[in-house]
Tab-separated table of C-alpha atoms in Angstrom:
chain	number	residue	atom	x	y	z
A	170	UNK	CA	114.194	95.408	124.241
A	171	UNK	CA	112.639	93.926	121.143
A	172	UNK	CA	114.847	93.398	118.053
A	173	UNK	CA	112.397	94.204	115.258
A	174	UNK	CA	114.151	93.075	112.181
A	175	UNK	CA	116.961	90.723	111.285
A	176	UNK	CA	118.719	89.004	108.174
A	177	UNK	CA	116.676	86.090	107.594
A	178	UNK	CA	118.622	82.569	107.479
A	179	UNK	CA	117.272	81.559	104.291
A	180	UNK	CA	117.623	83.802	101.382
A	181	UNK	CA	114.447	82.813	99.011
A	182	UNK	CA	115.898	84.637	95.630
A	183	UNK	CA	118.252	81.971	95.457
A	184	UNK	CA	117.353	79.218	97.519
A	185	UNK	CA	113.374	79.191	97.123
A	186	UNK	CA	111.065	76.878	99.567
A	187	UNK	CA	109.245	74.884	97.011
A	188	UNK	CA	109.935	70.984	98.223
A	189	UNK	CA	107.857	69.371	100.264
A	190	UNK	CA	110.014	69.283	102.883
A	191	UNK	CA	109.559	72.938	103.187
A	192	UNK	CA	106.118	72.641	103.735
A	193	UNK	CA	104.864	74.956	106.838
A	194	UNK	CA	108.000	77.229	106.754
A	195	UNK	CA	107.820	80.951	107.207
A	196	UNK	CA	108.485	82.798	104.295
A	197	UNK	CA	110.662	84.689	104.613
A	198	UNK	CA	112.730	82.884	106.968
A	199	UNK	CA	111.702	85.231	109.614
A	200	UNK	CA	109.726	84.570	113.376
A	201	UNK	CA	107.376	87.320	112.319
A	202	UNK	CA	106.686	86.101	108.262
A	203	UNK	CA	103.041	86.915	106.608
A	204	UNK	CA	103.638	84.244	104.848
A	205	UNK	CA	104.136	79.826	104.759
A	206	UNK	CA	105.425	77.860	102.523
A	207	UNK	CA	102.845	74.723	101.179
A	208	UNK	CA	104.388	73.665	98.398
A	209	UNK	CA	102.441	71.006	96.410
A	210	UNK	CA	99.137	71.513	95.084
A	211	UNK	CA	97.828	68.468	97.649
A	212	UNK	CA	99.087	70.769	100.782
A	213	UNK	CA	96.617	73.579	100.138
A	214	UNK	CA	94.194	71.038	99.372
A	215	UNK	CA	95.403	69.543	102.810
A	216	UNK	CA	95.321	72.880	104.406
A	217	UNK	CA	92.062	74.047	103.491
A	218	UNK	CA	90.696	70.370	104.695
A	219	UNK	CA	92.207	71.277	107.490
A	220	UNK	CA	94.190	67.692	107.741
A	221	UNK	CA	97.050	67.503	110.779
A	222	UNK	CA	99.808	66.029	108.657
A	223	UNK	CA	99.590	69.929	106.807
A	224	UNK	CA	98.304	71.875	109.893
A	225	UNK	CA	100.423	70.838	112.698
A	226	UNK	CA	103.861	71.474	110.015
A	227	UNK	CA	102.704	75.167	109.889
A	228	UNK	CA	104.985	77.688	111.401
A	229	UNK	CA	103.539	80.586	110.435
A	230	UNK	CA	100.713	81.709	108.246
A	231	UNK	CA	98.902	85.255	106.714
A	232	UNK	CA	98.022	86.424	110.075
A	233	UNK	CA	94.420	87.299	109.856
A	234	UNK	CA	93.573	83.481	108.886
A	235	UNK	CA	96.720	82.357	110.983
A	236	UNK	CA	97.274	82.894	114.490
A	237	UNK	CA	100.500	83.109	115.133
A	238	UNK	CA	102.710	81.482	117.936
A	239	UNK	CA	102.950	84.465	119.510
A	240	UNK	CA	99.737	85.400	119.491
A	241	UNK	CA	98.456	82.075	120.322
A	242	UNK	CA	100.523	82.247	124.230
A	243	UNK	CA	99.196	85.417	124.511
A	244	UNK	CA	95.159	84.232	123.854
A	245	UNK	CA	96.200	81.408	126.085
A	246	UNK	CA	97.708	83.718	128.793
A	247	UNK	CA	94.257	86.296	128.598
A	248	UNK	CA	92.218	83.329	128.634
A	249	UNK	CA	93.679	81.693	131.742
A	250	UNK	CA	93.714	84.738	133.772
A	251	UNK	CA	90.529	86.498	132.272
A	252	UNK	CA	88.029	83.479	131.356
A	253	UNK	CA	85.564	81.211	133.548
A	254	UNK	CA	83.972	78.500	132.947
A	255	UNK	CA	83.928	77.440	128.937
A	256	UNK	CA	84.581	81.276	127.611
A	257	UNK	CA	87.252	82.168	125.002
A	258	UNK	CA	89.247	85.280	124.760
A	259	UNK	CA	89.988	86.909	121.399
A	260	UNK	CA	92.423	89.900	121.805
A	261	UNK	CA	92.289	93.367	119.781
A	262	UNK	CA	94.813	96.513	119.287
A	263	UNK	CA	92.378	99.032	120.795
A	264	UNK	CA	89.022	99.380	122.815
A	265	UNK	CA	86.660	100.635	119.536
A	266	UNK	CA	87.850	97.423	117.598
A	267	UNK	CA	87.076	95.254	120.692
A	268	UNK	CA	83.513	97.081	120.928
A	269	UNK	CA	82.898	96.409	117.369
A	270	UNK	CA	83.563	93.217	117.120
A	271	UNK	CA	81.360	92.364	120.648
A	272	UNK	CA	78.193	93.322	118.415
A	273	UNK	CA	79.618	91.635	115.523
A	274	UNK	CA	79.374	88.335	118.321
A	275	UNK	CA	76.254	89.932	120.052
A	276	UNK	CA	74.097	90.108	116.551
A	277	UNK	CA	75.137	87.343	114.758
A	278	UNK	CA	74.918	84.993	117.447
A	279	UNK	CA	72.827	86.747	120.422
A	280	UNK	CA	75.156	84.825	123.227
A	281	UNK	CA	76.302	87.702	125.875
A	282	UNK	CA	80.075	88.796	125.243
A	283	UNK	CA	82.747	91.434	127.306
A	284	UNK	CA	85.579	93.417	127.065
A	285	UNK	CA	87.830	94.398	129.268
A	286	UNK	CA	91.651	95.394	129.145
A	287	UNK	CA	94.532	93.417	128.977
A	288	UNK	CA	97.621	95.052	129.275
A	289	UNK	CA	97.492	97.194	126.926
A	290	UNK	CA	95.478	95.794	124.741
A	291	UNK	CA	91.636	94.917	124.767
A	292	UNK	CA	90.085	91.449	125.482
A	293	UNK	CA	86.957	90.371	124.163
A	294	UNK	CA	85.401	87.551	126.304
A	295	UNK	CA	82.988	85.208	124.759
A	296	UNK	CA	81.288	81.435	125.011
A	297	UNK	CA	83.252	78.720	123.806
A	298	UNK	CA	80.528	78.041	121.601
A	299	UNK	CA	80.815	81.739	120.163
A	300	UNK	CA	84.793	81.903	119.667
A	301	UNK	CA	84.879	81.000	115.592
A	302	UNK	CA	82.240	84.205	115.239
A	303	UNK	CA	84.508	86.217	117.321
A	304	UNK	CA	87.768	84.941	114.931
A	305	UNK	CA	85.657	85.854	111.624
A	306	UNK	CA	85.764	89.418	112.853
A	307	UNK	CA	89.405	89.346	113.331
A	308	UNK	CA	89.600	87.642	109.967
A	309	UNK	CA	87.275	89.837	108.065
A	310	UNK	CA	88.188	93.529	109.718
A	311	UNK	CA	92.059	92.944	109.817
A	312	UNK	CA	91.848	94.465	113.183
A	313	UNK	CA	94.378	92.156	115.062
A	314	UNK	CA	97.077	91.705	117.236
A	315	UNK	CA	100.887	91.404	115.361
A	316	UNK	CA	103.233	88.863	116.643
A	317	UNK	CA	105.539	91.740	117.621
A	318	UNK	CA	102.671	93.266	119.386
A	319	UNK	CA	102.349	90.029	121.716
A	320	UNK	CA	106.017	89.136	121.705
A	321	UNK	CA	106.234	92.729	123.749
A	322	UNK	CA	103.202	92.227	126.228
A	323	UNK	CA	104.521	88.065	126.722
A	324	UNK	CA	108.297	89.585	127.546
A	325	UNK	CA	106.830	92.013	129.614
A	326	UNK	CA	108.810	95.146	128.205
A	327	UNK	CA	105.065	96.835	127.267
A	328	UNK	CA	103.890	98.100	124.242
A	329	UNK	CA	105.788	101.143	123.461
A	330	UNK	CA	105.394	104.433	120.936
A	331	UNK	CA	107.294	105.050	117.274
A	332	UNK	CA	107.038	108.601	115.645
A	333	UNK	CA	105.395	107.806	112.590
A	334	UNK	CA	105.800	111.152	110.719
A	335	UNK	CA	108.598	110.363	108.512
A	336	UNK	CA	106.948	106.790	107.060
A	337	UNK	CA	103.377	109.079	106.691
A	338	UNK	CA	105.575	111.503	104.998
A	339	UNK	CA	107.608	108.685	102.269
A	340	UNK	CA	104.177	106.415	101.554
A	341	UNK	CA	102.884	110.403	101.200
A	342	UNK	CA	105.692	111.150	98.777
A	343	UNK	CA	104.889	107.481	96.419
A	344	UNK	CA	101.627	108.697	95.688
A	345	UNK	CA	102.171	112.412	95.673
A	346	UNK	CA	99.602	113.329	98.409
A	347	UNK	CA	100.322	114.991	101.795
A	348	UNK	CA	101.550	113.448	104.915
A	349	UNK	CA	98.353	114.813	106.854
A	350	UNK	CA	96.103	113.114	104.960
A	351	UNK	CA	97.815	109.120	104.991
A	352	UNK	CA	96.493	106.725	107.467
A	353	UNK	CA	98.677	103.702	109.065
A	354	UNK	CA	96.406	100.938	109.746
A	355	UNK	CA	97.219	96.870	111.434
A	356	UNK	CA	96.528	95.751	108.105
A	357	UNK	CA	95.184	95.975	104.316
A	358	UNK	CA	91.876	94.713	105.113
A	359	UNK	CA	91.896	96.966	108.715
A	360	UNK	CA	92.280	100.122	106.413
A	361	UNK	CA	89.460	99.032	103.699
A	362	UNK	CA	87.080	98.275	107.194
A	363	UNK	CA	88.122	101.646	107.816
A	364	UNK	CA	86.792	103.189	104.916
A	365	UNK	CA	83.552	101.252	104.563
A	366	UNK	CA	82.536	102.252	107.627
A	367	UNK	CA	83.739	106.097	107.203
A	368	UNK	CA	81.646	105.819	103.759
A	369	UNK	CA	78.839	104.389	104.921
A	370	UNK	CA	77.917	106.260	107.937
A	371	UNK	CA	77.846	109.097	105.397
A	372	UNK	CA	74.766	107.772	103.287
A	373	UNK	CA	73.548	105.155	105.842
A	374	UNK	CA	71.104	102.504	104.862
A	375	UNK	CA	72.590	102.350	101.372
A	376	UNK	CA	74.206	99.031	99.677
A	377	UNK	CA	77.464	99.637	98.315
A	378	UNK	CA	78.551	98.411	94.675
A	379	UNK	CA	81.593	96.375	94.328
A	380	UNK	CA	82.983	96.618	90.896
A	381	UNK	CA	84.982	93.445	89.145
A	382	UNK	CA	85.702	90.555	90.795
A	383	UNK	CA	86.866	91.294	94.457
A	384	UNK	CA	89.633	90.095	96.746
A	385	UNK	CA	87.713	87.829	98.536
A	386	UNK	CA	87.493	89.323	102.313
A	387	UNK	CA	86.694	93.224	100.820
A	388	UNK	CA	83.419	91.204	99.480
A	389	UNK	CA	82.719	89.906	102.743
A	390	UNK	CA	82.646	92.875	104.238
A	391	UNK	CA	80.645	94.748	102.521
A	392	UNK	CA	78.162	92.045	102.928
A	393	UNK	CA	78.363	90.972	106.961
A	394	UNK	CA	78.429	94.540	107.235
A	395	UNK	CA	75.641	97.823	106.942
A	396	UNK	CA	72.893	96.570	104.398
A	397	UNK	CA	74.744	94.794	101.776
A	398	UNK	CA	76.352	94.924	98.718
A	399	UNK	CA	75.574	94.383	95.081
A	400	UNK	CA	78.207	92.531	92.980
A	401	UNK	CA	79.208	93.275	89.465
A	402	UNK	CA	81.608	90.428	88.289
A	403	UNK	CA	82.352	91.423	85.047
A	404	UNK	CA	82.491	95.479	84.655
A	405	UNK	CA	82.134	95.928	80.839
A	406	UNK	CA	78.506	95.781	78.151
A	407	UNK	CA	75.208	96.229	79.089
A	408	UNK	CA	75.668	95.130	82.929
A	409	UNK	CA	77.869	97.888	83.360
A	410	UNK	CA	75.950	100.553	81.414
A	411	UNK	CA	73.320	99.768	83.911
A	412	UNK	CA	75.459	100.205	87.303
A	413	UNK	CA	76.407	103.396	85.714
A	414	UNK	CA	73.459	104.548	85.742
A	415	UNK	CA	72.331	102.874	89.197
A	416	UNK	CA	75.241	105.459	90.371
A	417	UNK	CA	74.099	108.089	88.709
A	418	UNK	CA	70.995	107.862	90.675
A	419	UNK	CA	72.592	107.921	93.948
A	420	UNK	CA	71.284	104.555	94.585
A	421	UNK	CA	74.742	103.450	96.555
A	422	UNK	CA	76.597	104.277	99.813
A	423	UNK	CA	79.968	103.842	98.047
A	424	UNK	CA	81.231	102.153	94.564
A	425	UNK	CA	84.584	99.700	95.921
A	426	UNK	CA	87.209	98.324	93.225
A	427	UNK	CA	90.596	97.505	93.003
A	428	UNK	CA	92.743	98.520	90.487
A	429	UNK	CA	93.538	96.416	88.214
A	430	UNK	CA	91.275	93.253	90.207
A	431	UNK	CA	92.682	90.008	91.477
A	432	UNK	CA	93.478	87.401	90.833
A	433	UNK	CA	92.185	88.700	86.680
A	434	UNK	CA	94.522	91.727	86.809
A	435	UNK	CA	90.698	93.371	85.095
A	436	UNK	CA	91.209	97.309	85.154
A	437	UNK	CA	87.311	98.792	85.407
A	438	UNK	CA	86.663	102.170	83.048
A	439	UNK	CA	87.534	104.403	86.081
A	440	UNK	CA	87.108	107.254	84.260
A	441	UNK	CA	83.824	106.393	83.569
A	442	UNK	CA	82.962	105.176	86.711
A	443	UNK	CA	84.629	108.220	88.581
A	444	UNK	CA	81.923	110.537	86.822
A	445	UNK	CA	78.667	109.002	87.157
A	446	UNK	CA	80.188	108.890	91.126
A	447	UNK	CA	80.575	112.589	90.712
A	448	UNK	CA	76.770	112.782	89.300
A	449	UNK	CA	75.171	110.944	91.708
A	450	UNK	CA	76.889	112.038	94.757
A	451	UNK	CA	78.551	109.106	95.779
A	452	UNK	CA	82.400	108.255	96.763
A	453	UNK	CA	84.454	105.982	94.670
A	454	UNK	CA	87.312	104.149	96.625
A	455	UNK	CA	90.377	102.215	94.844
A	456	UNK	CA	92.312	99.915	96.004
A	457	UNK	CA	96.136	100.142	94.007
A	458	UNK	CA	97.720	96.996	95.742
A	459	UNK	CA	98.021	95.022	93.076
A	460	UNK	CA	100.247	97.116	90.919
A	461	UNK	CA	101.627	99.445	93.372
A	462	UNK	CA	101.277	103.589	93.545
A	463	UNK	CA	104.611	103.632	91.433
A	464	UNK	CA	102.768	101.943	88.211
A	465	UNK	CA	99.302	102.964	88.685
A	466	UNK	CA	97.380	106.697	89.766
A	467	UNK	CA	94.280	106.141	90.762
A	468	UNK	CA	93.940	109.014	92.843
A	469	UNK	CA	92.750	111.351	89.924
A	470	UNK	CA	89.235	109.652	90.300
A	471	UNK	CA	88.995	108.164	93.712
A	472	UNK	CA	87.765	109.827	96.712
A	473	UNK	CA	89.660	107.366	98.769
A	474	UNK	CA	92.629	105.148	98.055
A	475	UNK	CA	93.350	101.896	100.506
A	476	UNK	CA	96.327	99.756	99.716
A	477	UNK	CA	98.312	97.191	101.323
A	478	UNK	CA	101.502	98.148	102.616
A	479	UNK	CA	102.134	94.629	103.261
A	480	UNK	CA	102.706	93.711	99.671
A	481	UNK	CA	105.219	95.639	97.442
A	482	UNK	CA	105.642	98.728	99.714
A	483	UNK	CA	107.299	96.628	102.573
A	484	UNK	CA	108.384	94.230	99.898
A	485	UNK	CA	110.016	91.798	103.042
A	486	UNK	CA	106.904	89.643	103.998
A	487	UNK	CA	107.536	90.317	107.459
A	488	UNK	CA	105.279	92.855	108.639
A	489	UNK	CA	101.497	94.181	108.296
A	490	UNK	CA	100.543	97.316	107.272
A	491	UNK	CA	97.865	99.233	105.377
A	492	UNK	CA	96.982	102.522	104.231
A	493	UNK	CA	94.344	104.960	103.832
A	494	UNK	CA	94.955	107.836	101.607
A	495	UNK	CA	92.538	110.620	101.317
A	496	UNK	CA	92.010	112.737	98.236
A	497	UNK	CA	92.070	116.854	98.672
A	498	UNK	CA	89.541	116.805	95.721
A	499	UNK	CA	87.242	115.163	96.825
A	500	UNK	CA	83.799	116.910	98.020
A	501	UNK	CA	83.715	113.888	100.768
A	502	UNK	CA	87.200	115.309	102.249
A	503	UNK	CA	85.788	117.095	105.760
A	504	UNK	CA	83.887	114.775	106.297
A	505	UNK	CA	86.300	112.009	105.610
A	506	UNK	CA	89.387	113.680	107.104
A	507	UNK	CA	86.904	114.321	110.252
A	508	UNK	CA	86.486	110.560	110.112
A	509	UNK	CA	89.770	109.237	110.055
A	510	UNK	CA	91.559	111.874	112.547
A	511	UNK	CA	89.190	110.247	115.080
A	512	UNK	CA	89.620	106.760	113.893
A	513	UNK	CA	93.306	106.843	113.669
A	514	UNK	CA	94.620	109.119	115.908
A	515	UNK	CA	98.083	110.772	114.577
A	516	UNK	CA	97.526	108.878	111.416
A	517	UNK	CA	99.307	105.847	112.957
A	518	UNK	CA	97.351	102.600	114.491
A	519	UNK	CA	100.272	100.690	113.080
A	520	UNK	CA	101.943	98.922	116.028
A	521	UNK	CA	104.633	100.737	116.626
A	522	UNK	CA	107.496	97.824	116.325
A	523	UNK	CA	105.671	96.940	113.176
A	524	UNK	CA	105.384	100.595	111.947
A	525	UNK	CA	109.536	100.947	112.794
A	526	UNK	CA	110.093	97.703	110.128
A	527	UNK	CA	107.711	99.056	107.777
A	528	UNK	CA	109.738	102.289	107.660
A	529	UNK	CA	112.756	100.421	107.202
A	530	UNK	CA	111.359	98.399	104.524
A	531	UNK	CA	109.604	100.792	102.230
A	532	UNK	CA	113.143	102.417	101.763
A	533	UNK	CA	113.756	99.997	98.969
A	534	UNK	CA	110.559	100.508	97.255
A	535	UNK	CA	111.376	102.247	94.372
A	536	UNK	CA	114.722	100.070	93.755
A	537	UNK	CA	112.419	97.032	93.826
A	538	UNK	CA	109.494	97.676	91.233
A	539	UNK	CA	111.546	98.243	88.418
A	540	UNK	CA	112.978	95.177	88.213
A	541	UNK	CA	109.549	93.537	89.011
A	542	UNK	CA	107.861	95.426	86.548
A	543	UNK	CA	110.404	94.569	83.611
A	544	UNK	CA	110.545	90.199	84.884
A	545	UNK	CA	106.828	90.740	85.037
A	546	UNK	CA	106.186	92.068	81.013
A	547	UNK	CA	108.640	89.535	80.157
A	548	UNK	CA	107.187	86.489	82.142
A	549	UNK	CA	103.618	87.455	80.976
A	550	UNK	CA	104.766	87.665	76.753
A	551	UNK	CA	106.321	84.463	77.516
A	552	UNK	CA	103.514	82.724	79.176
A	553	UNK	CA	101.379	84.375	75.931
A	554	UNK	CA	103.524	82.225	73.564
A	555	UNK	CA	103.732	79.124	75.448
A	556	UNK	CA	102.156	76.077	73.675
A	557	UNK	CA	101.109	74.301	76.908
A	558	UNK	CA	99.453	77.573	78.588
A	559	UNK	CA	95.616	78.406	77.806
A	560	UNK	CA	94.629	81.703	79.683
A	561	UNK	CA	97.241	84.910	81.029
A	562	UNK	CA	95.914	87.494	82.942
A	563	UNK	CA	98.189	90.829	83.259
A	564	UNK	CA	97.041	94.584	82.898
A	565	UNK	CA	99.151	94.712	79.617
A	566	UNK	CA	96.915	91.954	78.092
A	567	UNK	CA	93.778	92.752	79.848
A	568	UNK	CA	91.509	95.745	79.541
A	569	UNK	CA	94.717	97.105	78.427
A	570	UNK	CA	93.453	100.571	77.390
A	571	UNK	CA	91.699	101.460	81.113
A	572	UNK	CA	95.177	100.529	82.478
A	573	UNK	CA	96.825	102.712	80.397
A	574	UNK	CA	94.502	105.920	81.434
A	575	UNK	CA	96.185	105.613	85.202
A	576	UNK	CA	99.782	104.816	84.390
A	577	UNK	CA	101.890	106.612	85.363
A	578	UNK	CA	104.763	107.759	83.521
A	579	UNK	CA	107.606	105.427	84.093
A	580	UNK	CA	105.196	103.166	85.273
A	581	UNK	CA	104.676	99.504	84.043
A	582	UNK	CA	102.243	96.880	84.742
A	583	UNK	CA	103.463	95.509	87.675
A	584	UNK	CA	104.891	92.012	89.083
A	585	UNK	CA	100.871	89.894	89.188
A	586	UNK	CA	100.423	87.209	86.810
A	587	UNK	CA	97.668	84.574	86.570
A	588	UNK	CA	97.629	82.115	84.215
A	589	UNK	CA	96.155	78.308	83.562
A	590	UNK	CA	97.487	75.179	81.620
A	591	UNK	CA	95.435	73.771	78.642
A	592	UNK	CA	95.235	70.662	80.398
A	593	UNK	CA	93.764	71.500	83.431
A	594	UNK	CA	94.433	67.732	84.630
A	595	UNK	CA	98.092	68.464	84.705
A	596	UNK	CA	97.678	71.616	86.765
A	597	UNK	CA	99.095	70.154	90.470
A	598	UNK	CA	101.872	68.415	88.287
A	599	UNK	CA	103.014	71.872	86.672
A	600	UNK	CA	102.588	73.593	90.150
A	601	UNK	CA	104.333	71.093	92.056
A	602	UNK	CA	107.233	71.187	89.863
A	603	UNK	CA	107.915	74.961	89.886
A	604	UNK	CA	110.911	75.810	91.610
A	605	UNK	CA	110.041	78.958	93.129
A	606	UNK	CA	108.782	79.736	96.794
A	607	UNK	CA	105.097	78.711	97.170
A	608	UNK	CA	102.661	80.214	99.409
A	609	UNK	CA	100.186	82.826	99.846
A	610	UNK	CA	100.307	86.821	100.080
A	611	UNK	CA	101.862	88.614	96.903
A	612	UNK	CA	104.395	91.422	96.420
A	613	UNK	CA	107.490	90.432	97.998
A	614	UNK	CA	111.450	90.804	96.474
A	615	UNK	CA	111.782	86.911	96.537
A	616	UNK	CA	109.111	85.345	94.252
A	617	UNK	CA	105.827	83.171	95.319
A	618	UNK	CA	103.358	80.951	93.794
A	619	UNK	CA	100.101	80.068	94.477
A	620	UNK	CA	96.957	77.737	93.384
A	621	UNK	CA	94.926	81.524	94.107
A	622	UNK	CA	91.483	80.121	93.448
A	623	UNK	CA	92.179	76.692	96.031
A	624	UNK	CA	92.965	78.969	98.909
A	625	UNK	CA	90.577	82.275	98.420
A	626	UNK	CA	87.945	80.528	97.789
A	627	UNK	CA	88.002	76.589	98.209
A	628	UNK	CA	84.231	76.781	99.969
A	629	UNK	CA	83.137	78.368	96.773
A	630	UNK	CA	84.746	77.210	94.256
A	631	UNK	CA	81.608	76.883	91.733
A	632	UNK	CA	80.402	80.467	92.623
A	633	UNK	CA	84.299	81.584	91.476
A	634	UNK	CA	84.344	79.317	88.643
A	635	UNK	CA	80.981	81.352	87.454
A	636	UNK	CA	82.766	84.630	87.930
A	637	UNK	CA	85.164	83.703	85.470
A	638	UNK	CA	87.621	82.159	88.074
A	639	UNK	CA	89.063	78.717	86.760
A	640	UNK	CA	89.554	76.290	89.763
A	641	UNK	CA	93.154	75.743	88.576
A	642	UNK	CA	94.126	79.145	88.476
A	643	UNK	CA	97.815	79.449	89.308
A	644	UNK	CA	98.468	83.383	90.612
A	645	UNK	CA	102.570	84.242	90.426
A	646	UNK	CA	103.942	87.516	91.982
A	647	UNK	CA	107.183	87.998	90.463
A	648	UNK	CA	110.468	88.775	92.552
A	649	UNK	CA	113.603	90.288	91.708
A	650	UNK	CA	115.520	87.266	90.809
A	651	UNK	CA	115.012	88.721	86.833
A	652	UNK	CA	113.313	87.155	83.907
A	653	UNK	CA	115.611	84.916	82.796
A	654	UNK	CA	115.857	83.072	85.998
A	655	UNK	CA	112.092	83.103	86.252
A	656	UNK	CA	111.583	82.132	82.654
A	657	UNK	CA	113.971	79.166	82.954
A	658	UNK	CA	112.123	77.830	86.308
A	659	UNK	CA	108.183	78.649	84.247
A	660	UNK	CA	109.754	76.761	81.064
A	661	UNK	CA	111.115	73.569	83.060
A	662	UNK	CA	107.704	73.380	85.184
A	663	UNK	CA	105.650	73.796	82.280
A	664	UNK	CA	107.280	70.831	80.641
A	665	UNK	CA	105.084	68.731	82.791
A	666	UNK	CA	101.901	70.009	80.938
């Protein structure tokens, strides 16, 4: 039987991965880590440029962007058995995802493709020339084969089942939902994609509306699937008033927003958006990943809530998962419930081995968030007062009135902070000197820093800058090390500014 969780060899809380020697190391030190160490500013640029001196050292990566070695071996094995001539194989966890990927590839390229079964999974077989497009579907939608799933197939043990009822009950309890209204997906993006499909099927032909600067692939989904998106980067002022009018007029299929947003940590006026949505008969989908459900209650206004369980609820960085929560008081509840009962049988599309790990990890969620909240607030206060720091983005500092409406009793401001320094040319030196683990993702019990804009928007830096997201922005996900230790390390790094 496969071992699904093991103690990491390296404790990143006390021994962070931040030097060039750590380049490519898994974060955490686990074969199923979902982040990878990119310890310097230049290593991030080299990664984005695809340079071998970095790419060949990567032992893992964020699973939607980086094919895990076990998944790569499984792809190769499937290609050897199924592909002919100049063909490639992309594997998916179930037939519906593979069929959607097939339609995506055929629509984008006109190339013929086919789907066949393969060891309990589904293989999309495409011409070599359009393989990259098939992998775009894998990335955008998050309907991926996990590393644990791949290993179980490769090692001949076969795929197995797991009773996720206790996990669904626990996730539901974090946000006061009913367990029957919680649906578990392969990744956070898979959950978002399912919501997109659900709501656009209710009001077909209409565009979607994205309020405030979102996580990169949330907007990609809206632009690549359906009939397009309207994007309002700054949900304030006259432009926001105009958007509310268009919502009240029933123009959109759905309104998407993240509360707070990533990486600018802004909170839209959810009460006004919700009122406009109710008047216009438009569903409101809200993502609460960034500060976590323990800090904010968005269900009082939303029709449907998404969250990346990979982040704070898991807290370990060794499993991918997403959650969708239906709100019973929503006028769309009946239709949404019918969709998700069909789309997510028994409430769980998360692979059994991943569900088992998430089940264990999630037991420590409440305990982890308290020190994260305390340290996050202390660090934000420190950064605001530091003479070398230019801007700081944090819910306590940005659109605070809107955040306070959503903040739970005893809730905090979370552990995600973005900042820039006044002398932007010294940003790389500050980042390189920061003695904390460095790589993509957030929400781990160990702190994690990255030059976020370079990682998420390298091919569109001018566009991101025009949206108020500077290319030299540094994002910090605060862990459980304690505020004194973290402030000391930030102070030392900022001395390089």
